[in-house]
Structure formats: structure tokens, C-alpha cells
Amino acid sequence: CDMSNIFPNLNISTATTSLDSLNSMLSIFELDGNCNVVLQGRIGQGFYGEVYKGTLEYIDGEDKEPRKVAVKKLKTTAKSSCLQDFEREINIMKALEHPNIVSILGVLREPEISLVMEFVPHGSLQSYLKINKERLEEPQLLKYALDIAEGMDYLGKKSIVHRDLAARNILVVDENQVKISDFGLAQVMGTNDYYILKTPNRELPIKWYAPESLRDGKFSVRSDVWSYGVTLCEMFNYGEEPNLMIPEEEMEAPQQQILLQALEKGARFPCPPKCSNAIYVRIIRPCWQAESHLRPPFCKLIEEVKDLLN
Ligand code: ADP
Ligand code: MG
């Protein structure tokens, strides 16, 4: 998927018509060739990257229509170690092709590395849930839960752990389809069926993490299953993060320790008010079994969700 193959000569330039102050931060890339990416403004930012909306234009593109894209780049403040992480993110995305996973369209290496991907119209599921709270009903949310499980099942079969499955990293295509995105923390598992994180170089989304990840830095398909349960909780909470009830006297320790202790004592996020008991009991709670091997695999979760949809 390298742009040098697909779009041999790619130009990235900024929209000249937009006076948006954000655009003052964009640099203009002029590569001679037959393709332009025009950046239109920032739509998101995270630990090391910034995501812009843009248009991919074919200069000599006979009858090819311009297409909307999302472009992820490293922040100017990102450390050099982030470049390695970004390269990993790109390489993982290149290996993936699935209706429930955002697709990469190409990579631009000059003058700075940029990941060009399909633009997903409704943005993150987290914001979509908040905006559409009033009109979202269970079947639509269950269909999203099914899409996420299908995408995750595919990832697992490719031996990839996502490690950042959360509503903010799910993108909404329409009422009927979502896609998994943000492979910034994803890792390819080796011969083991898990990945051990030695020293984190960034803040981690601990609220979505399984006990073994918090305790030992151990990540697997089954720790992604745990995060899937938390993501479903966010969905049925309409984009609000779930919270554990933690006694005040235990609030002193570092966040990660507080959370781990509570989970080890058996505490779990409560059933969201709008979530049916069947969804909580049959899908969400099993994802939070303390023993990772007792959590259902994604193929099983797919069947359960389908069953509830019927
Ligand atoms: P980060 O690593 O900074 O968290 P993400 O890949 O999660 O980066 O993207 C940050 C935000 O940008 C997302 O939450 C979403 O709102 C927006 N975004 C990312 N990719 C796309 C896309 N392909 N289409 C539409 N919006 C996107
Ligand atoms: Mg993200």
C-alpha cells in the first residue's frame, strides 16, 4: 500500500481558500506528480499523532473522482521514539483488509511521514453516541457491537492485539456500520499468543485494561476481549466512560493500583442504565472474567450478539 506504488507522484498541499487558523499549522508539500492531498483542518489528536481531514485529488485522473481522506501525521512535538511506533502502526494497517477495519490508502514518506486512510463520515463512535443519544436504540448498538466483534475476530486471526479498543477508536460509517481504527498501540504477537509490554513510553488507557495487563503488562486477544466489554459499556452509556465504585480511603494510591486492586477484589463496571440485562449478563460480564482463558473468544461473542439481534 505504499503511495509510491499506488500514487507514484503525490503532492500534499493545503487548501488555499480556507482561512481556518488551523491551516496555518500545515506545511505545503510540493512533489511533482499526478496526485494531491489537500488538507482541510484537524479532526483529532492523540498521544503522538494528529489527524486531518483532506481530499485526495488525481491531477491526471481521467474520470477518477477526488476522494475524501483522513491523514495522520506525527505531531511536531513527537519524540523520535514515536516515529518507530508510527511506522509499526502503518505496517500493521497495511496488512489489514476487512469491512470493519478502517483502510489505509497509502503512505507518504516525503517530506514527513503521513498515513492516508479512508475518511469515515461520522467520526468517532464516542462523539456519535453523545450527539445521537436521544435516537439510538438497542438494535443499532447491537449491530455496532457485532461489527466490532467481527473486526476484532479478524485481527486476532492475524495475531494482532489492538490494546486500545475503546469508543474513541471506533469510527462510524452510518447507522448500520462501524470500523475499528487507531492501531497506535497495536502489536503483532510472536510465537506466543500474548505480548508483554516492558516499559510503557506513553500513558495507557488503563480503564479499558484487563487485570493481567495492569499487573504484568500482558496483552492478548483475551485482554482485547476485556476492552471490548468496557467499550460496550461506553456504548450503552452513550459515550460516557464507565466508573467503578471505589471507597474513598483507597483513592490515595496511583490510579493503576487502585483500579487493579478493585478488580482483583471482584469489582466490575455496573450495568449501564439503558443496557438490557441480557446484554450485560450474556455479553459484557463474561468479557470481564478474572481468568483470561474463561473470557469468550470473539467468534463466540459474534454468535451471542447475533442471537440477541434476532
Ligand atoms: P490517536 O492516536 O491520536 O488517538 P486516532 O487514529 O484515534 O489517533 O484518531 C484521532 C481521532 O481522529 C479519532 O477519534 C477520530 O475522531 C478522528 N479520525 C481518525 N481517523 C479517522 C478517519 N479515518 N475518518 C474520520 N475521522 C477519523
Ligand atoms: Mg485514538
Coordinates of N, CA and C in Angstrom, one line a residue, residues 2-11 31-35 108:
D2 N 2.1 1.2 -0.3 CA 2.9 2.4 -0.2 C 2.4 3.3 -1.4
M3 N 2.2 4.6 -1.0 CA 1.8 5.6 -2.0 C 2.7 5.6 -3.2
S4 N 4.0 5.3 -3.0 CA 5.0 5.3 -4.1 C 4.6 4.3 -5.2
N5 N 3.8 3.3 -4.8 CA 3.3 2.4 -5.8 C 2.0 2.8 -6.4
I6 N 1.1 3.2 -5.5 CA -0.3 3.5 -5.9 C -0.3 4.9 -6.6
F7 N 0.3 5.8 -5.9 CA 0.3 7.2 -6.4 C 1.7 7.6 -6.6
P8 N 2.4 7.3 -7.7 CA 3.8 7.5 -7.8 C 4.3 8.9 -7.5
N9 N 3.5 9.8 -7.8 CA 3.9 11.2 -7.5 C 2.8 11.9 -6.8
L10 N 3.0 12.0 -5.5 CA 1.9 12.5 -4.7 C 2.2 13.9 -4.2
N11 N 1.3 14.9 -4.4 CA 1.5 16.2 -3.8 C 0.6 16.3 -2.6
L31 N 5.4 17.8 -4.3 CA 6.1 16.8 -5.1 C 5.5 16.9 -6.5
D32 N 6.4 16.8 -7.5 CA 5.8 16.9 -8.8 C 5.1 15.6 -9.1
G33 N 3.9 15.6 -9.7 CA 3.2 14.4 -9.9 C 1.8 14.5 -10.3
N34 N 1.1 13.4 -10.0 CA -0.3 13.4 -10.5 C -1.3 13.2 -9.4
C35 N -0.9 13.5 -8.2 CA -1.9 13.3 -7.1 C -1.6 14.4 -6.0
L108 N 2.7 8.5 2.7 CA 3.6 9.5 2.1 C 4.8 9.6 2.9

